[in-house]
Tab-separated table of C-alpha atoms in Angstrom:
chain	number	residue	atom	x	y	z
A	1	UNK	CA	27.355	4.079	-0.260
A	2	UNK	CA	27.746	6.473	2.879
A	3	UNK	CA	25.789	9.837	3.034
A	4	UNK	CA	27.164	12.005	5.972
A	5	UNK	CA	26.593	14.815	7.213
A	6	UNK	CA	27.551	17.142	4.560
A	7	UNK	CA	25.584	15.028	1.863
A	8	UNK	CA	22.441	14.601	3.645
A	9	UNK	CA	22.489	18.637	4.077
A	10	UNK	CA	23.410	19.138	0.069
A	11	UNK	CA	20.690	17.038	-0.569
A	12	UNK	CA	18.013	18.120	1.529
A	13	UNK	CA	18.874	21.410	0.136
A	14	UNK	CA	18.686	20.487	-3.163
A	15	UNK	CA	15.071	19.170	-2.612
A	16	UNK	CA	14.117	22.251	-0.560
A	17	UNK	CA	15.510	25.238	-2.524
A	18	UNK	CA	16.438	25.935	1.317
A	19	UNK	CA	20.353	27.294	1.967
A	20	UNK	CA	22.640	25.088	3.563
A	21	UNK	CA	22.766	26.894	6.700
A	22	UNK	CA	19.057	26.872	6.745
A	23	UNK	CA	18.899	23.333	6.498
A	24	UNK	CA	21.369	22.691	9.444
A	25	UNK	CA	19.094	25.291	11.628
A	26	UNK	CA	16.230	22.978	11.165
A	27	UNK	CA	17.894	19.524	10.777
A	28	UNK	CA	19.605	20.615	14.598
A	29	UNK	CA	16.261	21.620	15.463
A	30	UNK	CA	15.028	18.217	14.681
A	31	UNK	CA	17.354	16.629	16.161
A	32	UNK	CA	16.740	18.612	19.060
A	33	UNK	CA	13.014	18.138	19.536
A	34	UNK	CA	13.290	14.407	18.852
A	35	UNK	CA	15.878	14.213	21.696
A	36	UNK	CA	13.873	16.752	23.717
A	37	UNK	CA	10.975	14.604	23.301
A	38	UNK	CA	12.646	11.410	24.190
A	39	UNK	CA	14.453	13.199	27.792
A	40	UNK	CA	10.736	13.595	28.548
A	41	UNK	CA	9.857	9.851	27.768
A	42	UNK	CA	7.376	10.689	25.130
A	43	UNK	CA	8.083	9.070	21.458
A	44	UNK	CA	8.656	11.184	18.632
A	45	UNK	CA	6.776	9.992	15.384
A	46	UNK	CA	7.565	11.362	11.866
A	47	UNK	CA	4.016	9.966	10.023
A	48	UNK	CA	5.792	7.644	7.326
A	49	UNK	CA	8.983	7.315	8.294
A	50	UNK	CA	9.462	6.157	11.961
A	51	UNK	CA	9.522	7.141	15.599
A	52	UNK	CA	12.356	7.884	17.666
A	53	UNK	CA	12.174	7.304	22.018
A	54	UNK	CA	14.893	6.369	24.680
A	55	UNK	CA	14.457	2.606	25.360
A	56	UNK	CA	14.903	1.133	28.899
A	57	UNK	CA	18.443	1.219	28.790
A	58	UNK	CA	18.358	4.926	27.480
A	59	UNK	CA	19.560	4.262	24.228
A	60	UNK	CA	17.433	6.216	21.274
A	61	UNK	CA	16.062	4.193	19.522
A	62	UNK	CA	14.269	4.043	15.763
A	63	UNK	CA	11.451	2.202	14.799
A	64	UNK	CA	10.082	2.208	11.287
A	65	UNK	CA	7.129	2.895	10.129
A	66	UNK	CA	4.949	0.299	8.807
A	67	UNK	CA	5.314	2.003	5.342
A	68	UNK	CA	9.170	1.959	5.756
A	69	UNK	CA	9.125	-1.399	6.683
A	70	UNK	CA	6.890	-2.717	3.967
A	71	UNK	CA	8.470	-0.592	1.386
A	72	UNK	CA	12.271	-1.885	1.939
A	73	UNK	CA	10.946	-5.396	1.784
A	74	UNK	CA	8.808	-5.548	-1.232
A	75	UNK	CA	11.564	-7.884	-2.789
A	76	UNK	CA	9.913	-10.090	-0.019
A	77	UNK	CA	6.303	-9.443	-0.348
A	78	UNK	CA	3.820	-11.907	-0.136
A	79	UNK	CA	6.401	-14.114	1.701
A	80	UNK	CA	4.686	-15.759	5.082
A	81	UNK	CA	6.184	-17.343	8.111
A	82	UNK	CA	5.938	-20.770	7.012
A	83	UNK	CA	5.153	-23.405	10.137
A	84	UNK	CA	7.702	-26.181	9.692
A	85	UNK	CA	6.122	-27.709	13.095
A	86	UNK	CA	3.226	-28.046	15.077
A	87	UNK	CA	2.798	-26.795	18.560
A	88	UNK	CA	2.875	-29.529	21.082
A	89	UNK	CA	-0.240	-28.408	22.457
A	90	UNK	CA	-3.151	-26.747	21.168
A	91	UNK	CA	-3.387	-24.211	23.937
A	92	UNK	CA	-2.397	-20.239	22.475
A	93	UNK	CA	1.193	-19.756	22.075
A	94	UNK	CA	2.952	-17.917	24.787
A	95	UNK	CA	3.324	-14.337	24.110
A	96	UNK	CA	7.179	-14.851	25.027
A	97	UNK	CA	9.416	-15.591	22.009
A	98	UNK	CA	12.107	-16.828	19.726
A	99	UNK	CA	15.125	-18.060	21.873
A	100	UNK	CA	18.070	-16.121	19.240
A	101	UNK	CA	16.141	-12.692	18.825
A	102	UNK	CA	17.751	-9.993	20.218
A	103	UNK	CA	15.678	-8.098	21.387
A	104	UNK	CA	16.814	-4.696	20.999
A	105	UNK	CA	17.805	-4.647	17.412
A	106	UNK	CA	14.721	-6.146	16.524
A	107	UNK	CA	12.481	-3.227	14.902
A	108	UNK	CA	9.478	-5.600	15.783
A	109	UNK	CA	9.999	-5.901	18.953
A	110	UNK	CA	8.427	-2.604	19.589
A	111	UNK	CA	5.375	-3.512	17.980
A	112	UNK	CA	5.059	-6.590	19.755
A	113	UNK	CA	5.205	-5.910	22.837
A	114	UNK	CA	3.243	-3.967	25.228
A	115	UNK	CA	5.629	-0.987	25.710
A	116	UNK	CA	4.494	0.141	22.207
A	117	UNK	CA	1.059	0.470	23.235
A	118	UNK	CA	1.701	3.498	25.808
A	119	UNK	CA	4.819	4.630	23.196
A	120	UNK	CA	2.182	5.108	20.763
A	121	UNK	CA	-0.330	6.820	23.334
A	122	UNK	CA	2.462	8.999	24.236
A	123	UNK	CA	3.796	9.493	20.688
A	124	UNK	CA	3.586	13.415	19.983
A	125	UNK	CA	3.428	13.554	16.376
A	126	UNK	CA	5.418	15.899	14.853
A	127	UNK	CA	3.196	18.381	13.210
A	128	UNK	CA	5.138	21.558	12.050
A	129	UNK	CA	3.728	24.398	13.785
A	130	UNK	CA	3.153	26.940	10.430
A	131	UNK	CA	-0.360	26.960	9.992
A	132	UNK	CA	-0.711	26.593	6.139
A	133	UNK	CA	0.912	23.313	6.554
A	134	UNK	CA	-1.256	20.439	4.745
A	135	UNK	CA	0.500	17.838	5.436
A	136	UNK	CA	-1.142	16.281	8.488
A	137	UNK	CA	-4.551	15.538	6.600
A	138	UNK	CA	-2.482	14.178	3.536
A	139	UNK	CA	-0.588	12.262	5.397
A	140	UNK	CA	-3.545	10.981	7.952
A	141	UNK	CA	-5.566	9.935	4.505
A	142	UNK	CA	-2.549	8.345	2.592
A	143	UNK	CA	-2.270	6.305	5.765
A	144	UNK	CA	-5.946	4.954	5.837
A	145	UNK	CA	-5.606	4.291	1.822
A	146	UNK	CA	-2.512	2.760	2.280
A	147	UNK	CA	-2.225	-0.659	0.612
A	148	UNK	CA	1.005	-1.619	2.440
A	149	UNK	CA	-1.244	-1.935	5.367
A	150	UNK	CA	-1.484	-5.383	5.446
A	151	UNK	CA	2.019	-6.440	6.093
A	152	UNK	CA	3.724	-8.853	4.122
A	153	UNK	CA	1.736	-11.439	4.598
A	154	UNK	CA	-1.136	-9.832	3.414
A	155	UNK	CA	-0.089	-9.578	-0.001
A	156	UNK	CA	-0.400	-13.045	-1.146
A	157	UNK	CA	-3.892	-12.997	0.267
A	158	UNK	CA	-4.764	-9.815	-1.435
A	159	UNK	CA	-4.255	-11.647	-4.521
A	160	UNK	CA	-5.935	-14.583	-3.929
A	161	UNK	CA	-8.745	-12.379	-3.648
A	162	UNK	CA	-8.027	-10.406	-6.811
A	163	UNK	CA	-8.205	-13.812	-8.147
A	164	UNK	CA	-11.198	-14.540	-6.934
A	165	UNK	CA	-13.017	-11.141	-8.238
A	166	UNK	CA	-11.406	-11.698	-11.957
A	167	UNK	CA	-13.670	-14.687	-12.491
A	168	UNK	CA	-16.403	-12.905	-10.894
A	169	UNK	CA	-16.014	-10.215	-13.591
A	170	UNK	CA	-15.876	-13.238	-16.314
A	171	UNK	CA	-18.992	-14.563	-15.226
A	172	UNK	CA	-20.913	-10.852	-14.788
A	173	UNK	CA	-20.139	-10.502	-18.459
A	174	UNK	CA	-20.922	-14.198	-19.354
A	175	UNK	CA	-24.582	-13.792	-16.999
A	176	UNK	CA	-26.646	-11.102	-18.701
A	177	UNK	CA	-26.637	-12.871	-22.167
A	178	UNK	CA	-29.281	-15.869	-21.490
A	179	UNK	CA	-31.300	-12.953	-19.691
A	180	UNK	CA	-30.798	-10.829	-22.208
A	181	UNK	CA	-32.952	-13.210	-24.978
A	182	UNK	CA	-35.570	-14.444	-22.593
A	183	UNK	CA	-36.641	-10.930	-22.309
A	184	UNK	CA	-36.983	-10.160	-25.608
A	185	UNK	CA	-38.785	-13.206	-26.108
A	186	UNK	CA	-40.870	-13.020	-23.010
A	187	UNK	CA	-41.659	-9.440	-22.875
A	188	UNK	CA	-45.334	-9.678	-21.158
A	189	UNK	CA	-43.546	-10.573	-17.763
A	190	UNK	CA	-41.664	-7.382	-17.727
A	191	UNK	CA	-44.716	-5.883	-15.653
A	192	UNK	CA	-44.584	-8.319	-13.280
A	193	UNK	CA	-40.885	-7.750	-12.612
A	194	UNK	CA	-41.378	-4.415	-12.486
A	195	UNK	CA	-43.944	-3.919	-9.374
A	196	UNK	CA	-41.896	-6.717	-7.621
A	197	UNK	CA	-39.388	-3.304	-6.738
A	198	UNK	CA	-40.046	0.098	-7.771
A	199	UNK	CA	-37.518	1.935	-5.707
A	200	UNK	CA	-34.518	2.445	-7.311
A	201	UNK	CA	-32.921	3.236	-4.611
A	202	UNK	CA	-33.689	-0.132	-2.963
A	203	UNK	CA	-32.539	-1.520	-6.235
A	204	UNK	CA	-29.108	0.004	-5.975
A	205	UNK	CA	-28.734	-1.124	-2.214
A	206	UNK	CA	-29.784	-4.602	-3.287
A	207	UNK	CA	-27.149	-4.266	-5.822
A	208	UNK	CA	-24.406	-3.204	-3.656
A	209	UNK	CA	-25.944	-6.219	-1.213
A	210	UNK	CA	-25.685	-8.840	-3.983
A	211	UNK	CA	-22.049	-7.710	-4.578
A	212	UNK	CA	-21.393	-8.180	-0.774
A	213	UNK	CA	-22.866	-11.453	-0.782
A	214	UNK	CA	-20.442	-12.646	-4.429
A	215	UNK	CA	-17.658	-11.474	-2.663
A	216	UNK	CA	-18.241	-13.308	0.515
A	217	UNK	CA	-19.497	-16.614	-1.100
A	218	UNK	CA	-18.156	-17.128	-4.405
A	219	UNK	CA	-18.943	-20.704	-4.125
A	220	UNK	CA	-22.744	-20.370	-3.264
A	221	UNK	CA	-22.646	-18.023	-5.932
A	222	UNK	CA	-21.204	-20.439	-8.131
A	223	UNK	CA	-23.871	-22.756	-7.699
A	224	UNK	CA	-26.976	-20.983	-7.593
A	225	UNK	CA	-26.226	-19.074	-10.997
A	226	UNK	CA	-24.232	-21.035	-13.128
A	227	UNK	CA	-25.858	-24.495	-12.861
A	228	UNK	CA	-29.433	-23.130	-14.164
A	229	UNK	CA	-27.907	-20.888	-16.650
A	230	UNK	CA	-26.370	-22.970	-19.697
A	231	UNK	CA	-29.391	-25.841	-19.651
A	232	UNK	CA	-32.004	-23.377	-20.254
A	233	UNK	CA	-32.474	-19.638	-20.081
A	234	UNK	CA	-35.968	-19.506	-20.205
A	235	UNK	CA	-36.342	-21.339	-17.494
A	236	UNK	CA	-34.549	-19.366	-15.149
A	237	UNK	CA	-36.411	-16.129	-15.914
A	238	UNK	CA	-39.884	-18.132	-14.874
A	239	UNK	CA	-38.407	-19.540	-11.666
A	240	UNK	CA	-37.095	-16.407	-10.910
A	241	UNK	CA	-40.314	-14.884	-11.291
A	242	UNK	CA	-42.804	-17.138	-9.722
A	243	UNK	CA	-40.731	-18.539	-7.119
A	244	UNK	CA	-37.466	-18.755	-4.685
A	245	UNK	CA	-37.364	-14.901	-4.771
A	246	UNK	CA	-34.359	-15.666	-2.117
A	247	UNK	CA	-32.196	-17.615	-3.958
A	248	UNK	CA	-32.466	-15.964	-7.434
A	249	UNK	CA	-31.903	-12.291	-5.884
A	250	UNK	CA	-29.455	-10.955	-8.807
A	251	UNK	CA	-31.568	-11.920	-11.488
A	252	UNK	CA	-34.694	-10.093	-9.623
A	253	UNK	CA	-32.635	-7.012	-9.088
A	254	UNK	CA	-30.420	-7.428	-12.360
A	255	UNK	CA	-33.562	-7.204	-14.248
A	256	UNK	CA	-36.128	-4.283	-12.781
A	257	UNK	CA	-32.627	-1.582	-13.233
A	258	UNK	CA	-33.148	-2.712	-17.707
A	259	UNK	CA	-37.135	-1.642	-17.869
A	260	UNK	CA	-36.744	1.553	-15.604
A	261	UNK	CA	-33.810	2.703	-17.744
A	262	UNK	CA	-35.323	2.059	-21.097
A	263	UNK	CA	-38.099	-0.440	-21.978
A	264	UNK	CA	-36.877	-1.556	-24.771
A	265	UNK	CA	-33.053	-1.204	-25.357
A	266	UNK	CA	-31.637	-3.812	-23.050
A	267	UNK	CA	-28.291	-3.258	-21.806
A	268	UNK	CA	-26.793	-6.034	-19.928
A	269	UNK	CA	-23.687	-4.668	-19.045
A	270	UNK	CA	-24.272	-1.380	-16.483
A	271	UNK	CA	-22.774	-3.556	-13.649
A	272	UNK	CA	-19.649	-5.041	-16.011
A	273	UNK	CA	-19.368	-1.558	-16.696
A	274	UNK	CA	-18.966	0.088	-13.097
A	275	UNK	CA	-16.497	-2.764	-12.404
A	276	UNK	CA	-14.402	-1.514	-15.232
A	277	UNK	CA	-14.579	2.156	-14.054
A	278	UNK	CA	-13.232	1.334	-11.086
A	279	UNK	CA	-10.821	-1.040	-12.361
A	280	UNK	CA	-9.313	1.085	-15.320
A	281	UNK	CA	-8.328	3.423	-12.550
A	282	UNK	CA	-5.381	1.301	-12.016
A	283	UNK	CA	-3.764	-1.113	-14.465
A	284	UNK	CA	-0.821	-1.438	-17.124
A	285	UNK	CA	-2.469	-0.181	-20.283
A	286	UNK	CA	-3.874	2.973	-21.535
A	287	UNK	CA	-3.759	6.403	-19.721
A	288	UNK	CA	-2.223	7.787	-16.684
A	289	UNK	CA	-4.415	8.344	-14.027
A	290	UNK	CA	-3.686	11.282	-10.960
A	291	UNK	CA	-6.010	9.388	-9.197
A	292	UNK	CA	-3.936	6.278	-8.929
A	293	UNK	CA	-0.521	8.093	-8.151
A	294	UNK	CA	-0.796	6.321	-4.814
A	295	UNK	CA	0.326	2.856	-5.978
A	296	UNK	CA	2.921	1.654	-7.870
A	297	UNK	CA	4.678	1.270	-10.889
A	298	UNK	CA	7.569	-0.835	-12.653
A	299	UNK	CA	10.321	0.618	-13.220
A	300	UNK	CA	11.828	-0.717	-16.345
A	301	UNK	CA	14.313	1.748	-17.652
A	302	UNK	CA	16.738	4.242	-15.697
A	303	UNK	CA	18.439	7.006	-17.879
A	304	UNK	CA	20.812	9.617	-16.758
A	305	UNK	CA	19.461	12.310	-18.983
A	306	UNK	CA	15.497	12.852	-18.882
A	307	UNK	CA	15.466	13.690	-23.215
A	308	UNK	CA	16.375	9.570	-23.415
A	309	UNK	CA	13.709	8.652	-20.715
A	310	UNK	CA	11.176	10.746	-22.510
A	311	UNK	CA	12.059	8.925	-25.919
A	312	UNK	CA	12.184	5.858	-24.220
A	313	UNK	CA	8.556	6.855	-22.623
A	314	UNK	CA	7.181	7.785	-25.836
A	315	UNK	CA	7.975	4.684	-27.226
A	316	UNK	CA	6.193	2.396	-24.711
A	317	UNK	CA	3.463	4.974	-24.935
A	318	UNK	CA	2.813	3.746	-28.670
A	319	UNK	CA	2.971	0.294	-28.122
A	320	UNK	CA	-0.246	1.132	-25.203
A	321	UNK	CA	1.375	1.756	-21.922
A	322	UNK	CA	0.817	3.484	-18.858
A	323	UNK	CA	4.494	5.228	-18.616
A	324	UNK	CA	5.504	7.455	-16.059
A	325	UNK	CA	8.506	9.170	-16.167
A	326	UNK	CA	10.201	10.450	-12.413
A	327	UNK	CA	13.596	11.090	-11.219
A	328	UNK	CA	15.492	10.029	-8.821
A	329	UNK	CA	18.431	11.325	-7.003
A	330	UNK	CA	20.709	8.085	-6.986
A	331	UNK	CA	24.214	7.804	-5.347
A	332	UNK	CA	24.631	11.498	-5.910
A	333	UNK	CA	23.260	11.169	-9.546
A	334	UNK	CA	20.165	12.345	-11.110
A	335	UNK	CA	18.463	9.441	-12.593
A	336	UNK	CA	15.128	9.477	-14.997
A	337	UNK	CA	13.365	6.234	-14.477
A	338	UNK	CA	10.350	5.073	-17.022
A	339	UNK	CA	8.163	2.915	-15.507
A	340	UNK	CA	5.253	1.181	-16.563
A	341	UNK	CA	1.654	1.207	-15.193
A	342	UNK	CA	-0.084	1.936	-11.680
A	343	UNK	CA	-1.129	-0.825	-9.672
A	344	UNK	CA	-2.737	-0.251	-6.352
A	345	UNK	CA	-0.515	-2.964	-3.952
A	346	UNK	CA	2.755	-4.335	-5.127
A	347	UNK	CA	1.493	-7.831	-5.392
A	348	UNK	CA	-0.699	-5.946	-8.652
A	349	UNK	CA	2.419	-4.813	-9.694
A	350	UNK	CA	4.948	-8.248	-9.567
A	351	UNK	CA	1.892	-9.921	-10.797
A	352	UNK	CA	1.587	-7.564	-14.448
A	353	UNK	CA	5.318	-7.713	-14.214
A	354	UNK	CA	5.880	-10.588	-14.673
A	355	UNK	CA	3.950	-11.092	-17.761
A	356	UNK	CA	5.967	-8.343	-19.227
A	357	UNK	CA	7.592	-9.078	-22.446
A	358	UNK	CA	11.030	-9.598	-22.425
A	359	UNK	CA	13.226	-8.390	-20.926
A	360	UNK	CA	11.119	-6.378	-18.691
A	361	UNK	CA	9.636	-9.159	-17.575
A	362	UNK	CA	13.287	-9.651	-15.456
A	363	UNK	CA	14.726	-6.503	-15.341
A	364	UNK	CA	12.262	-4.381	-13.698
A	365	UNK	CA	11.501	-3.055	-10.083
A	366	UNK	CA	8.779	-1.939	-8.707
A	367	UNK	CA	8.567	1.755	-6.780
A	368	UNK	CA	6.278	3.750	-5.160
A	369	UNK	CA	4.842	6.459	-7.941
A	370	UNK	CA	5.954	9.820	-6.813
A	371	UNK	CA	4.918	12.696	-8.846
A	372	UNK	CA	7.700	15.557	-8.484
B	1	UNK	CA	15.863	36.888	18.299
B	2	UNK	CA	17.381	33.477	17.316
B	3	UNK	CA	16.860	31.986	21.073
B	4	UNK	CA	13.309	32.478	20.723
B	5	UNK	CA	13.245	31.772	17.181
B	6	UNK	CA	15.006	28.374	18.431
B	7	UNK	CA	12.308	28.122	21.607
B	8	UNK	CA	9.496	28.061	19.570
B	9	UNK	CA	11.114	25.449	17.339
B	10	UNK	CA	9.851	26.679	13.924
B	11	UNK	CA	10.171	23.818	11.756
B	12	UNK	CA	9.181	24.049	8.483
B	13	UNK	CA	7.070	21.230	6.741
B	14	UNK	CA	8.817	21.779	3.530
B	15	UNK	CA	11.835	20.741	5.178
B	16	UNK	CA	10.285	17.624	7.104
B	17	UNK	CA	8.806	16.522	3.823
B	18	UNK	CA	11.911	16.404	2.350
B	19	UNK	CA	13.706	14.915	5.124
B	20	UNK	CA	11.676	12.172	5.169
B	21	UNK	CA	11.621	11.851	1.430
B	22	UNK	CA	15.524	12.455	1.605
B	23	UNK	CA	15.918	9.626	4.192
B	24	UNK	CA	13.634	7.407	2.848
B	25	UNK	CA	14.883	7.305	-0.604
B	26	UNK	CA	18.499	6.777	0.601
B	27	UNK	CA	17.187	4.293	2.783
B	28	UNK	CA	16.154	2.405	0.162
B	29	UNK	CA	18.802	2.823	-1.974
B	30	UNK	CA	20.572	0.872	0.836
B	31	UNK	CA	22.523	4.127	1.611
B	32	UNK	CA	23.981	4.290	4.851
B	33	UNK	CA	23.108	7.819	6.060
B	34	UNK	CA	25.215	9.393	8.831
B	35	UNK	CA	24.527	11.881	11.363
B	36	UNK	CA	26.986	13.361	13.504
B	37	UNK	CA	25.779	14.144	16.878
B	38	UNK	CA	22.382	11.884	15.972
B	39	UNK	CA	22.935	8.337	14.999
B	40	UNK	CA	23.168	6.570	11.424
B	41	UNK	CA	20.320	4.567	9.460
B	42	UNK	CA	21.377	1.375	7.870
B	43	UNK	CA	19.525	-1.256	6.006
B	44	UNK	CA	20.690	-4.886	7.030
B	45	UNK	CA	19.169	-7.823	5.211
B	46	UNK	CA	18.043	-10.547	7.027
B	47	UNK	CA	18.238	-14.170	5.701
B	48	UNK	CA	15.372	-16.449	6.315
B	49	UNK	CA	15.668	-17.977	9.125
B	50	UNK	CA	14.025	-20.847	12.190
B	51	UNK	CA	12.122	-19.123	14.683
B	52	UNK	CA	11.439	-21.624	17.933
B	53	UNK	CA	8.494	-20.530	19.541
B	54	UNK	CA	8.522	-22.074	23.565
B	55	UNK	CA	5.006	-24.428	22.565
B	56	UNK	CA	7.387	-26.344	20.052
B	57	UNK	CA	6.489	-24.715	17.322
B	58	UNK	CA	9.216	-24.123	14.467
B	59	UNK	CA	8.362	-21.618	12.230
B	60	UNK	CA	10.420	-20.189	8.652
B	61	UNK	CA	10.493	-16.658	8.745
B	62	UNK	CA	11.071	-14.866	5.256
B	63	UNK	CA	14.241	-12.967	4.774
B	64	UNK	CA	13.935	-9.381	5.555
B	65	UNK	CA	15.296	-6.549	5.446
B	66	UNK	CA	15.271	-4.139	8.251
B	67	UNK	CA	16.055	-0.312	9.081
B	68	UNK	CA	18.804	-0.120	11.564
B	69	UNK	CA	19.300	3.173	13.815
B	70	UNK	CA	22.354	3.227	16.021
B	71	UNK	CA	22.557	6.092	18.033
B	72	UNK	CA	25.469	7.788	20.268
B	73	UNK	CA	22.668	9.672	22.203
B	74	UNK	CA	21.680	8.555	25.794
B	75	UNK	CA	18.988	9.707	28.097
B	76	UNK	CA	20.651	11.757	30.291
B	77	UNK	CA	18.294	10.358	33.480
């Protein structure tokens, strides 16, 4: 579908509550200082949305923003340049490119090359010149949080890493239980354990340390912890006590946080549990979150009146769902879209998707959450 | 009164919010939006496609789809 002139206006006064004429006045102004901008070879950037400068030949010219970009092609994410052959020699590749690119209509090309460098230094971004304005900070932070950063091919390596951090989580709940009996058994070492680090402060950095280290070598990890677990518990409490301080760390540090809470109530699961508070931020089930209104959701129904999107809503709601409810101005229309969940990249999103019941497992999309 | 009010280029971030949000929905929407006297945004989808690099390499890039501005508007340098 087109939208000229005239539509663009209606619409943007719709969303505005601005008159018509009003919007003109500033959509000409726009115009204006983009073109303005570009006569004095500076580029123009609206944060989110794109930048507009005069390219050698004096032609304006748009280039996305990475948001733009990544958002139009989430059909596509996770998809990587695949090598189909080697380089024929293993010196770096030239800098110089594809033989059947043109150039110019390639919205890369500004980002490859070295022009985009001083564009970018040049850039004046467009900050509306009202004081009360917000919108620069907002916009600055939703950048840095962004989880379209990583381009596509970032995505499929996010979620190798969310992989990697589920069984993490399966084996922080499956760890505390053999501790959790040699204690009670073994109480007189508790002492020992206890002068080994009195700081809970130290104990919390070590914490945040050990977490640093699982991330970084799940294998390692892997080895040290689970091959002396499942023979026998008890042993693993003495060695960790008496020697290889080093190797053991988590147990050391797992253990002095139990006796400085409470001496005798042992709860193994304060770590599990911090996981979960950050995870339950995002996810498919249970309550919305404002927090986590900068991901996305699946869309799985679209309703031209909002009274069947809201029955619609309530009745995922029952059966445990996240649902949001939004509307969209489609092809002219009004359209009430009930989507399900909020999942901080779209990878998190295609992934729960997918294991959808039917048919939502196939007829969904995934958007942006906006809250109106 | 209006020159100056058009000198000092008072924009209003209500209405940049919304142009962007305006664009960018019909953008996605694969809307072609038109702008007299400015240019028109169009998505164009990209199938995958061979990329030959000079060192021999042949790589498979993913289909795409990108944002396309044309523009009437030249420098006037």
């Amino acid at each position: 579908m087109k939208i000229d002139k005239e539509n663009l206006i209606g619409l943007l006064a719709d969303k505005t509550g601005m008159s018509r004429d009003e919007i003109e006045e500033q959509l000409e102004q726009l115009i204006k200082r983009i073109v303005d901008a570009a006569e004095r070879g500076k580029a123009l950037e609206i944060k989110e949305f794109g930048l507009f400068y005069f390219d050698d030949e004096g032609t304006l010219r748009f280039d996305p923003s990475e948001e733009l970009s990544t958002e139009i092609n989430f059909k596509y994410a996770g998809m990587e340049p695949i090598e189909l052959k080697a380089s024929r020699d293993t010196s770096p590749p030239p800098v110089q490119e594809e033989e059947e690119v043109e150039l110019d209509d390639d919205p890369f090309a500004g980002l490859d090359d070295l022009t985009s460098g001083t564009k970018a230094q040049q850039s004046e971004e467009l900050e509306p010149t009202e004081p009360e304005e917000e919108n620069p900070f907002e916009k600055i932070q939703e950048r840095e949080n962004d989880p379209f950063s990583g381009l596509l091919g970032d995505a499929s390596s996010k979620m190798n890493e969310e992989v990697e951090i589920d069984e993490e989580e399966d084996e922080e709940f499956i760890e505390p239980i053999p501790k959790k009996e040699p204690q009670k058994r073994v109480s007189p070492k508790k002492p020992g354990k206890k002068k080994k680090s009195s700081d809970p402060i130290t104990t919390i950095i070590i914490v945040i340390l050990v977490f640093v280290f699982i991330a970084g070598g799940y294998f390692i990890y892997n080895e040290f912890f689970q091959n002396p677990e499942p023979p026998e518990p008890e042993s693993t409490v003495t060695q960790s006590d008496d020697s290889a301080p080093v190797e053991e760390e988590p147990p050391t540090v797992l253990q002095p946080l139990e006796p400085e809470a409470e001496n005798e109530v042992i709860e193994p699961e304060p770590e599990p549990e911090s996981v979960n508070e950050n995870e339950s931020l995002y996810g498919l089930m249970g309550s919305v979150s404002d927090a986590a209104n900068d991901g996305f959701s699946i869309v799985v129904h679209s309703f031209g009146r909002e009274e069947q999107a809201r029955n619609a809503a309530a009745n995922l709601s029952s059966e445990g769902y996240r649902v949001l409810v939004s509307s969209r101005t489609v092809q002219g229309n009004e359209t009430w879209r009930v989507s399900l969940g909020q999942f901080p990249t779209i990878a998190d999103a295609q992934e729960n998707a997918s294991e959808l019941p039917s048919p939502y497992n196939t007829e969904n999309f995934i958007q942006r959450i906006q809250t109106n | 009164m209006s020159d100056l009010h058009t000198y000092f280029n008072l924009m209003k971030s209500t209405f940049i919010k919304a142009f962007k949000e305006v664009l960018r929905e019909q953008i996605l929407n694969k809307n072609k939006v038109e702008m007299d006297g400015f240019g028109q945004f169009e998505v164009i989808h990209r199938e995958q496609h061979q990329k030959k690099y000079e060192d021999g390499r042949v790589v498979m890039m993913p289909p795409e789809d990108v944002v396309e501005f044309k523009s009437e508007i030249r420098s006037s340098k």
